[in-house]
Short mmCIF file of C-alpha atoms and ligand atoms in Angstrom, two decimals:
data_model
loop_
_atom_site.label_atom_id
_atom_site.label_comp_id
_atom_site.label_asym_id
_atom_site.label_seq_id
_atom_site.Cartn_x
_atom_site.Cartn_y
_atom_site.Cartn_z
CA MET A 1433 0.53 7.43 1.74
CA ALA A 1434 -0.79 8.05 5.21
CA VAL A 1435 -3.40 6.22 7.20
CA ASP A 1436 -6.31 8.10 8.75
CA LEU A 1437 -8.05 6.88 11.82
CA LEU A 1438 -11.65 7.22 12.89
CA LEU A 1439 -12.77 6.46 16.41
CA GLY A 1440 -15.43 7.14 19.02
CA LEU A 1441 -14.60 9.48 21.91
CA GLN A 1442 -17.32 8.50 24.38
CA TRP A 1443 -18.83 5.19 25.51
CA GLY A 1444 -19.55 3.92 22.01
CA ASP A 1445 -22.57 4.48 19.75
CA GLU A 1446 -21.21 7.80 18.50
CA GLY A 1447 -22.31 7.07 14.95
CA LYS A 1448 -18.96 5.89 13.57
CA GLY A 1449 -20.61 3.64 10.96
CA LYS A 1450 -22.40 6.54 9.30
CA ILE A 1451 -19.29 8.70 9.17
CA VAL A 1452 -17.08 5.91 7.78
CA ASP A 1453 -19.71 5.39 5.11
CA VAL A 1454 -19.72 9.13 4.32
CA LEU A 1455 -15.90 9.28 4.14
CA THR A 1456 -15.33 5.97 2.35
CA SER A 1457 -15.33 7.36 -1.18
CA LYS A 1458 -12.05 9.13 -0.26
CA TYR A 1459 -10.31 5.87 0.68
CA ASP A 1460 -9.08 2.76 -1.14
CA ILE A 1461 -9.21 0.59 1.98
CA VAL A 1462 -11.35 0.64 5.14
CA ALA A 1463 -9.99 -1.55 7.93
CA ARG A 1464 -11.56 -2.49 11.29
CA PHE A 1465 -8.90 -2.83 13.97
CA GLN A 1466 -10.51 -4.10 17.19
CA GLY A 1467 -13.68 -5.33 18.85
CA GLY A 1468 -16.08 -7.79 17.37
CA PRO A 1469 -19.82 -8.34 17.06
CA ASN A 1470 -20.38 -6.35 20.25
CA ALA A 1471 -20.34 -3.43 17.80
CA GLY A 1472 -23.37 -2.34 15.82
CA HIS A 1473 -22.40 0.21 13.20
CA THR A 1474 -25.55 1.69 11.72
CA LEU A 1475 -25.66 3.07 8.18
CA GLU A 1476 -28.64 4.62 6.44
CA PHE A 1477 -29.02 5.49 2.78
CA ASP A 1478 -31.75 5.32 0.13
CA GLY A 1479 -34.28 4.81 2.93
CA ILE A 1480 -32.61 1.59 4.11
CA LYS A 1481 -31.03 1.11 7.53
CA HIS A 1482 -28.23 -1.40 7.91
CA VAL A 1483 -26.40 -2.56 11.05
CA LEU A 1484 -22.89 -3.94 10.59
CA ARG A 1485 -21.26 -5.96 13.35
CA THR A 1486 -17.83 -7.18 12.22
CA ILE A 1487 -17.70 -6.04 8.62
CA PRO A 1488 -16.17 -2.59 7.99
CA SER A 1489 -18.57 0.22 7.14
CA GLY A 1490 -17.07 0.73 3.67
CA ILE A 1491 -18.65 -2.47 2.36
CA PHE A 1492 -21.39 -0.69 0.43
CA HIS A 1493 -18.81 1.02 -1.80
CA LYS A 1494 -17.82 -1.60 -4.32
CA ASN A 1495 -14.48 -0.03 -5.21
CA THR A 1496 -13.30 0.00 -1.60
CA ILE A 1497 -11.42 -2.93 -0.06
CA ASN A 1498 -12.76 -3.76 3.38
CA LEU A 1499 -10.42 -5.47 5.79
CA ILE A 1500 -11.16 -7.17 9.10
CA GLY A 1501 -7.85 -6.68 10.92
CA ASN A 1502 -5.89 -8.95 13.24
CA GLY A 1503 -7.12 -7.03 16.28
CA VAL A 1504 -10.75 -8.00 15.63
CA VAL A 1505 -12.47 -11.05 17.12
CA ILE A 1506 -14.86 -12.85 14.77
CA ASP A 1507 -17.87 -14.98 15.58
CA PRO A 1508 -18.44 -17.13 12.47
CA VAL A 1509 -22.15 -17.47 13.26
CA VAL A 1510 -22.74 -13.72 13.50
CA PHE A 1511 -20.45 -13.07 10.55
CA VAL A 1512 -22.37 -15.39 8.24
CA LYS A 1513 -25.67 -13.78 9.27
CA GLU A 1514 -24.10 -10.43 8.45
CA LEU A 1515 -23.13 -11.70 5.00
CA GLU A 1516 -26.67 -12.95 4.46
CA GLY A 1517 -27.94 -9.48 5.39
CA LEU A 1518 -25.72 -8.04 2.66
CA ASP A 1519 -26.96 -10.46 0.02
CA LYS A 1520 -30.08 -8.42 -0.65
CA PHE A 1521 -27.86 -5.52 -1.71
CA LYS A 1522 -26.23 -7.74 -4.36
CA LEU A 1523 -22.76 -6.92 -3.09
CA ASP A 1524 -19.86 -8.94 -4.41
CA TYR A 1525 -18.20 -9.15 -0.97
CA ARG A 1526 -15.96 -12.04 -1.94
CA LYS A 1527 -14.09 -9.49 -4.05
CA ASN A 1528 -13.78 -6.59 -1.62
CA LEU A 1529 -13.86 -8.10 1.87
CA PHE A 1530 -10.63 -9.59 3.27
CA ILE A 1531 -9.96 -11.10 6.68
CA SER A 1532 -6.66 -11.14 8.54
CA ARG A 1533 -5.30 -14.62 9.23
CA LYS A 1534 -4.29 -13.36 12.67
CA ALA A 1535 -7.81 -12.36 13.78
CA HIS A 1536 -9.11 -14.53 16.62
CA ILE A 1537 -12.27 -16.61 16.52
CA ILE A 1538 -15.11 -16.44 19.04
CA LEU A 1539 -16.16 -19.99 19.93
CA PRO A 1540 -19.65 -20.92 21.19
CA THR A 1541 -18.11 -21.63 24.61
CA HIS A 1542 -16.66 -18.10 24.73
CA ARG A 1543 -20.23 -16.81 24.60
CA LEU A 1544 -21.22 -19.22 27.36
CA LEU A 1545 -18.26 -18.14 29.49
CA ASP A 1546 -19.28 -14.51 29.03
CA ALA A 1547 -22.78 -15.36 30.29
CA ALA A 1548 -21.44 -17.43 33.22
CA SER A 1549 -19.02 -14.68 34.25
CA GLU A 1550 -21.65 -11.95 34.06
CA THR A 1551 -24.26 -14.03 35.92
CA SER A 1552 -21.77 -14.79 38.69
CA LYS A 1553 -21.08 -11.08 39.17
CA GLY A 1554 -24.73 -10.32 40.04
CA LYS A 1555 -25.25 -6.59 40.54
CA ALA A 1556 -21.58 -5.88 39.80
CA LYS A 1557 -21.95 -7.13 36.23
CA ILE A 1558 -20.23 -5.19 33.43
CA GLY A 1559 -23.37 -5.17 31.31
CA SER A 1560 -21.54 -7.05 28.54
CA THR A 1561 -23.26 -7.58 25.20
CA LEU A 1562 -22.64 -11.31 25.92
CA LYS A 1563 -21.05 -11.88 22.52
CA GLY A 1564 -18.03 -13.67 24.00
CA ILE A 1565 -15.70 -10.72 23.54
CA GLY A 1566 -13.96 -10.78 26.94
CA PRO A 1567 -13.30 -14.55 27.03
CA THR A 1568 -11.98 -14.51 23.43
CA TYR A 1569 -9.49 -11.72 24.15
CA MET A 1570 -8.53 -13.57 27.36
CA ASP A 1571 -7.65 -16.62 25.28
CA LYS A 1572 -5.77 -14.38 22.84
CA THR A 1573 -3.56 -12.83 25.52
CA GLY A 1574 -3.39 -16.16 27.36
CA ARG A 1575 -2.01 -17.63 24.11
CA ASN A 1576 -4.71 -20.25 23.77
CA GLY A 1577 -6.87 -18.73 21.04
CA ILE A 1578 -7.82 -20.07 17.64
CA ARG A 1579 -7.13 -17.76 14.72
CA ILE A 1580 -8.60 -17.42 11.25
CA GLY A 1581 -5.38 -18.78 9.75
CA ASP A 1582 -5.75 -21.96 11.84
CA LEU A 1583 -8.82 -22.84 9.77
CA GLU A 1584 -6.51 -23.48 6.81
CA PHE A 1585 -4.85 -26.36 8.68
CA GLU A 1586 -6.38 -29.73 9.39
CA ASN A 1587 -5.62 -30.01 13.08
CA TRP A 1588 -7.61 -26.92 14.09
CA GLN A 1589 -10.60 -29.02 15.19
CA LYS A 1590 -8.37 -30.87 17.68
CA LYS A 1591 -7.32 -27.53 19.10
CA TYR A 1592 -10.97 -26.48 19.12
CA ARG A 1593 -12.07 -29.54 21.11
CA ALA A 1594 -9.36 -29.14 23.74
CA LEU A 1595 -10.22 -25.47 24.22
CA ALA A 1596 -14.00 -26.00 24.25
CA ASP A 1597 -13.62 -28.80 26.82
CA LYS A 1598 -11.54 -26.53 29.01
CA HIS A 1599 -14.18 -23.83 28.69
CA GLU A 1600 -16.90 -26.26 29.74
CA ALA A 1601 -14.95 -27.12 32.87
CA LEU A 1602 -14.56 -23.40 33.57
CA ILE A 1603 -18.29 -22.81 33.12
CA GLY A 1604 -18.81 -25.46 35.83
CA PHE A 1605 -16.43 -23.53 38.07
CA TYR A 1606 -18.69 -20.46 37.98
CA ASN A 1607 -21.44 -22.58 39.50
CA VAL A 1608 -24.29 -20.58 37.96
CA ASP A 1609 -27.44 -21.71 36.26
CA ILE A 1610 -27.12 -21.14 32.53
CA GLN A 1611 -29.08 -23.30 30.13
CA TYR A 1612 -27.44 -24.28 26.88
CA ASN A 1613 -27.25 -26.99 24.26
CA LEU A 1614 -23.64 -27.03 23.15
CA GLU A 1615 -24.25 -29.67 20.51
CA GLU A 1616 -26.70 -27.37 18.74
CA MET A 1617 -24.44 -24.36 19.13
CA GLU A 1618 -21.51 -26.32 17.71
CA LYS A 1619 -23.54 -27.53 14.74
CA GLU A 1620 -24.38 -23.92 13.86
CA PHE A 1621 -20.77 -22.90 14.51
CA PHE A 1622 -19.16 -25.54 12.26
CA GLU A 1623 -21.63 -24.81 9.46
CA ALA A 1624 -20.78 -21.12 9.71
CA VAL A 1625 -17.04 -21.90 9.70
CA GLU A 1626 -17.48 -23.64 6.34
CA VAL A 1627 -18.97 -20.45 4.88
CA LEU A 1628 -16.31 -18.33 6.56
CA LYS A 1629 -13.65 -20.50 4.89
CA THR A 1630 -14.91 -19.41 1.47
CA MET A 1631 -13.83 -15.85 2.22
CA ARG A 1632 -10.42 -14.43 1.41
CA PHE A 1633 -7.92 -14.77 4.28
CA ILE A 1634 -4.79 -12.65 3.97
CA ASP A 1635 -1.58 -11.69 5.77
CA SER A 1636 -3.10 -8.30 6.38
CA GLU A 1637 -0.13 -6.45 7.85
CA ASP A 1638 1.86 -7.20 4.71
CA TYR A 1639 -1.11 -6.33 2.52
CA LEU A 1640 -1.43 -2.95 4.23
CA TYR A 1641 2.31 -2.33 3.98
CA GLN A 1642 2.28 -2.97 0.23
CA ALA A 1643 -0.89 -0.90 -0.19
CA GLN A 1644 0.78 2.05 1.53
CA LYS A 1645 3.84 1.67 -0.68
CA GLU A 1646 1.58 1.80 -3.73
CA GLY A 1647 0.09 5.07 -2.47
CA LYS A 1648 -3.31 3.65 -1.48
CA SER A 1649 -5.28 5.53 1.14
CA ILE A 1650 -6.43 3.69 4.25
CA LEU A 1651 -9.09 4.52 6.83
CA ALA A 1652 -8.84 2.59 10.09
CA GLU A 1653 -12.29 2.16 11.65
CA GLY A 1654 -12.59 1.85 15.41
CA ALA A 1655 -15.41 0.21 17.33
CA GLN A 1656 -16.88 0.98 20.77
CA GLY A 1657 -15.57 4.21 22.32
CA SER A 1658 -12.47 5.57 24.00
CA LEU A 1659 -14.04 5.40 27.47
CA LEU A 1660 -14.53 1.65 26.94
CA ASP A 1661 -10.80 1.14 26.25
CA VAL A 1662 -9.40 -1.66 28.41
CA ASP A 1663 -6.53 0.57 29.58
CA PHE A 1664 -7.89 4.11 29.47
CA GLY A 1665 -11.63 3.54 29.93
CA THR A 1666 -13.74 3.32 33.05
CA TYR A 1667 -12.26 -0.03 34.10
CA PRO A 1668 -13.60 -2.61 34.84
CA PHE A 1669 -16.72 -1.35 33.02
CA VAL A 1670 -15.00 -1.46 29.65
CA THR A 1671 -14.61 -3.78 26.71
CA SER A 1672 -11.57 -6.03 26.32
CA SER A 1673 -9.67 -4.28 23.55
CA ASN A 1674 -7.80 -1.02 22.98
CA THR A 1675 -10.42 1.17 21.37
CA THR A 1676 -8.07 4.18 21.30
CA ALA A 1677 -5.63 5.23 18.56
CA ALA A 1678 -2.84 2.88 19.62
CA GLY A 1679 -5.24 -0.02 19.00
CA ALA A 1680 -5.10 0.76 15.28
CA CYS A 1681 -1.33 0.13 15.28
CA THR A 1682 -1.55 -3.22 17.06
CA GLY A 1683 -4.85 -4.18 15.45
CA LEU A 1684 -3.64 -3.67 11.88
CA GLY A 1685 0.14 -3.66 12.05
CA ILE A 1686 0.33 0.01 11.07
CA PRO A 1687 3.36 1.91 12.37
CA PRO A 1688 2.48 4.97 14.51
CA ASN A 1689 4.41 7.34 12.24
CA LYS A 1690 2.11 6.47 9.32
CA ILE A 1691 -1.02 7.82 11.00
CA LYS A 1692 -2.07 11.25 9.79
CA GLU A 1693 -5.58 12.43 10.58
CA VAL A 1694 -7.33 11.15 13.70
CA TYR A 1695 -11.06 11.79 13.35
CA GLY A 1696 -12.76 11.83 16.74
CA ILE A 1697 -16.51 11.28 16.68
CA PHE A 1698 -18.73 12.42 19.52
CA LYS A 1699 -22.41 12.91 20.19
CA ALA A 1700 -23.63 16.43 21.06
CA TYR A 1701 -24.67 14.86 24.39
CA THR A 1702 -23.54 11.61 26.07
CA THR A 1703 -24.90 8.06 26.15
CA ARG A 1704 -23.81 4.79 27.68
CA VAL A 1705 -25.14 1.22 27.55
CA GLY A 1706 -24.29 -1.31 30.21
CA SER A 1707 -23.03 -0.58 33.71
CA GLY A 1708 -20.37 1.78 35.00
CA PRO A 1709 -19.91 5.38 36.10
CA PHE A 1710 -21.39 8.22 34.03
CA PRO A 1711 -21.00 11.58 35.82
CA THR A 1712 -23.40 13.62 33.65
CA GLU A 1713 -26.16 10.98 33.50
CA LEU A 1714 -29.70 12.40 33.66
CA PHE A 1715 -32.63 10.78 35.41
CA ASP A 1716 -35.15 13.47 34.49
CA LYS A 1717 -37.30 14.66 31.59
CA ALA A 1718 -34.26 16.04 29.72
CA GLY A 1719 -32.66 12.56 29.70
CA GLU A 1720 -35.94 11.02 28.58
CA GLN A 1721 -36.19 13.55 25.76
CA MET A 1722 -32.67 12.71 24.52
CA ALA A 1723 -33.45 8.98 24.66
CA LYS A 1724 -36.70 9.41 22.77
CA LEU A 1725 -35.60 11.86 20.09
CA GLY A 1726 -32.22 10.20 19.69
CA ASN A 1727 -33.78 6.73 19.52
CA GLU A 1728 -31.22 5.67 22.09
CA PHE A 1729 -31.51 1.91 22.06
CA GLY A 1730 -28.51 -0.39 21.58
CA ALA A 1731 -28.04 -1.48 17.94
CA VAL A 1732 -26.87 -4.95 19.09
CA THR A 1733 -28.85 -5.69 22.23
CA GLY A 1734 -31.80 -3.28 21.96
CA ARG A 1735 -31.12 -2.16 25.53
CA PRO A 1736 -32.10 1.45 26.33
CA ARG A 1737 -29.06 3.70 26.48
CA ARG A 1738 -28.46 5.91 29.50
CA CYS A 1739 -28.39 9.59 28.46
CA GLY A 1740 -26.79 12.74 29.86
CA TRP A 1741 -25.23 16.10 29.07
CA LEU A 1742 -22.01 16.44 27.17
CA ASP A 1743 -19.01 15.80 29.43
CA LEU A 1744 -16.12 17.95 28.24
CA VAL A 1745 -13.74 16.63 30.90
CA ALA A 1746 -14.16 13.09 29.58
CA LEU A 1747 -14.18 14.28 25.97
CA LYS A 1748 -10.98 16.27 26.36
CA TYR A 1749 -9.32 13.25 27.96
CA ALA A 1750 -10.34 11.13 24.98
CA THR A 1751 -8.97 13.68 22.49
CA GLN A 1752 -5.66 13.68 24.36
CA VAL A 1753 -5.26 9.90 24.53
CA ASN A 1754 -6.07 9.61 20.84
CA GLY A 1755 -4.28 12.67 19.47
CA VAL A 1756 -7.46 13.76 17.69
CA THR A 1757 -6.84 16.19 14.82
CA GLN A 1758 -10.45 16.76 13.68
CA LEU A 1759 -13.72 16.46 15.54
CA MET A 1760 -17.05 15.37 14.14
CA MET A 1761 -20.23 16.07 16.08
CA ILE A 1762 -23.18 13.74 15.70
CA LYS A 1763 -26.85 14.09 16.62
CA GLY A 1764 -26.93 17.87 17.05
CA ASP A 1765 -30.50 17.56 15.74
CA VAL A 1766 -31.54 15.65 18.87
CA LEU A 1767 -30.86 18.70 21.05
CA SER A 1768 -33.29 20.93 19.11
CA GLY A 1769 -36.00 22.21 21.45
CA PHE A 1770 -34.00 22.40 24.70
CA LYS A 1771 -34.25 25.93 26.13
CA THR A 1772 -30.82 25.69 27.68
CA LEU A 1773 -28.09 23.11 27.29
CA LYS A 1774 -25.62 22.09 29.95
CA VAL A 1775 -22.02 21.14 29.31
CA CYS A 1776 -19.84 19.67 32.05
CA ILE A 1777 -16.61 21.70 32.14
CA ALA A 1778 -15.05 20.40 35.38
CA TYR A 1779 -15.64 17.94 38.23
CA LYS A 1780 -15.93 18.50 41.94
CA TYR A 1781 -13.60 15.81 43.26
CA LYS A 1782 -12.71 15.41 46.95
CA GLY A 1783 -13.70 19.04 47.59
CA GLU A 1784 -11.58 20.36 44.73
CA THR A 1785 -12.41 21.51 41.20
CA ILE A 1786 -10.52 19.39 38.69
CA ARG A 1787 -10.44 19.40 34.89
CA HIS A 1788 -8.99 15.97 34.20
CA LEU A 1789 -10.44 12.48 34.47
CA PRO A 1790 -9.39 11.02 37.82
CA PHE A 1791 -8.74 7.32 38.54
CA ASN A 1792 -12.22 6.81 39.90
CA ILE A 1793 -15.27 8.64 38.54
CA GLU A 1794 -17.90 6.84 40.58
CA PRO A 1795 -20.76 9.23 41.61
CA GLU A 1796 -19.63 9.22 45.25
CA ASN A 1797 -16.28 10.77 44.18
CA VAL A 1798 -17.22 13.03 41.32
CA SER A 1799 -19.95 15.57 40.65
CA PRO A 1800 -20.13 17.58 37.43
CA ILE A 1801 -19.79 21.36 37.27
CA TYR A 1802 -21.85 22.71 34.37
CA LYS A 1803 -21.83 25.70 32.09
CA GLU A 1804 -25.22 26.59 30.62
CA LEU A 1805 -25.59 27.60 27.01
CA PRO A 1806 -28.70 28.75 25.11
CA GLY A 1807 -30.45 26.03 23.12
CA TRP A 1808 -31.99 26.25 19.64
CA LYS A 1809 -35.50 25.46 18.46
CA GLU A 1810 -34.98 24.88 14.74
CA ASP A 1811 -35.28 21.49 13.10
CA LEU A 1812 -31.79 20.78 11.75
CA THR A 1813 -32.54 17.62 9.81
CA LYS A 1814 -33.00 19.31 6.42
CA LEU A 1815 -30.07 21.69 6.66
CA LYS A 1816 -27.27 21.26 4.14
CA ASP A 1817 -25.10 24.32 4.66
CA ALA A 1818 -22.99 25.26 7.72
CA ASN A 1819 -23.95 28.91 7.17
CA ASN A 1820 -27.60 28.10 7.86
CA LEU A 1821 -27.07 26.53 11.29
CA PRO A 1822 -28.94 28.36 14.07
CA LYS A 1823 -26.76 30.91 15.85
CA GLU A 1824 -27.13 29.11 19.21
CA LEU A 1825 -25.78 25.92 17.65
CA ILE A 1826 -22.86 27.84 16.16
CA ASN A 1827 -22.27 29.27 19.63
CA TYR A 1828 -22.36 25.70 21.11
CA ILE A 1829 -19.86 24.49 18.50
CA ASP A 1830 -17.58 27.52 19.01
CA PHE A 1831 -17.59 26.90 22.75
CA LEU A 1832 -16.64 23.23 22.32
CA GLU A 1833 -13.90 24.04 19.81
CA LYS A 1834 -12.41 26.60 22.18
CA GLU A 1835 -12.47 24.21 25.14
CA LEU A 1836 -11.15 21.22 23.21
CA GLU A 1837 -8.74 23.20 21.03
CA ILE A 1838 -9.62 21.07 17.99
CA PRO A 1839 -11.81 22.08 15.02
CA ILE A 1840 -15.24 20.49 14.54
CA LYS A 1841 -15.17 19.76 10.82
CA LEU A 1842 -18.41 17.88 10.41
CA VAL A 1843 -21.86 18.13 11.98
CA SER A 1844 -24.32 15.29 11.47
CA VAL A 1845 -28.00 16.27 11.60
CA GLY A 1846 -29.70 12.91 11.00
CA PRO A 1847 -28.96 9.25 10.36
CA ASP A 1848 -28.95 9.41 6.56
CA ARG A 1849 -25.72 9.72 4.56
CA THR A 1850 -27.01 13.00 3.11
CA GLN A 1851 -27.73 14.61 6.49
CA THR A 1852 -24.12 15.65 6.91
CA ILE A 1853 -22.74 19.19 7.03
CA HIS A 1854 -19.05 19.81 6.36
CA ARG A 1855 -17.48 22.93 7.88
P1 IMP B 1180 -18.53 -6.40 25.88
O1 IMP B 1180 -17.51 -5.74 25.03
O2 IMP B 1180 -19.65 -6.99 25.09
O3 IMP B 1180 -17.97 -7.37 26.87
O4 IMP B 1180 -19.20 -5.25 26.78
C1 IMP B 1180 -18.47 -4.49 27.72
C2 IMP B 1180 -19.08 -3.12 27.90
O5 IMP B 1180 -18.91 -2.38 26.70
C3 IMP B 1180 -20.58 -3.12 28.17
O6 IMP B 1180 -20.89 -2.01 29.00
C4 IMP B 1180 -21.20 -2.91 26.80
O7 IMP B 1180 -22.47 -2.32 26.86
C5 IMP B 1180 -20.17 -1.97 26.20
N1 IMP B 1180 -20.10 -2.09 24.75
C6 IMP B 1180 -19.54 -3.07 24.03
N2 IMP B 1180 -19.65 -2.82 22.72
C7 IMP B 1180 -20.30 -1.66 22.60
C8 IMP B 1180 -20.68 -0.85 21.50
O8 IMP B 1180 -20.43 -1.17 20.32
N3 IMP B 1180 -21.33 0.30 21.79
C9 IMP B 1180 -21.58 0.70 23.05
N4 IMP B 1180 -21.23 -0.01 24.12
C10 IMP B 1180 -20.59 -1.17 23.90
#
């Protein structure tokens, strides 16, 4: 049985959580493969909105196994709060939520190091969510990290102390003023670890291998977006993991030849939180309108998201790096009411017109070249049938499909599970 993959094609916040939730009934297993509580996957159904951070978005379907893969980094404190948030839904998550023994743990001092590093950068800061993601992946690749499986052995606290002490010395090195009470943070951390230890830890790569042999269907759920990939994103303004398709192989232990469909999710326009280049960013009324109608505030940090027109150069790049087989367009409803819509089809770069993403897309190097398309006025949020979409929206979709050479199979017209149109 094949594995399907779902990932974001822009700078995150594409609405992956909602789509995983919509697709979950088709899958036996939903597995997160990278990132950590920097993610905020929002799901809405029965009038309730829920934000997931580390837990896969299939958790509300009781017959689906949800797996936190080896490529994910877990903060026990955030994780336990997430579990508490699920309690009101009476979910039996001890039965259908598994955690890879090889996933790394975010320590309180990783969060402090994140803050120290960002503070020391001043204006050049990445705009990190400050959840300790970068420092935890640094310890993973530096071969110093603590993994979920370590919690099953007695000497893990010794390892913890040595690493936390080293981190404290490093925080001193940054020579910045950050206030913290490590004793309190550690108390909360160790309490959370005890709850975490009651969950089911597994050798997830073997579990997934056996599941595939038994013909089970698996959906790999990505976090953040392709342009935040540590290799292929807008470095250094990226996250610290591989958010692109290859990340699902390393983050779950799935061989590349087992991946079948690659669902690429994108917004009908573009948003970005945090710092870094964004060629189609708007600083005018149109950008304000997108932010307002799209409720563009970070699900994790509450920070306002920067908004701009759809960037087809960046989107095409993301589809290429990921090998996307099907596209899904989110938030088409937010663009209702614009007289004309702009889509960036090329960049002006060093006096030339280019159609690929160059090494450096800082505004001084790159300016977008737009095509204008007619907008639509209709409210889309109650539509159920692809045949009833306004003709201008169909024209917008046709144009994107032609440029990207990939079909758009799903159009989302609101945050609720039911506001989803299949094509
Ligand atoms: P970090 O991963 O928290 O270190 O953040 C690095 C960059 O990625 C910052 O610009 C964040 O705003 C951005 N980022 C991290 N996670 C997400 C996400 O889930 N959605 C959107 N942006 C994110």
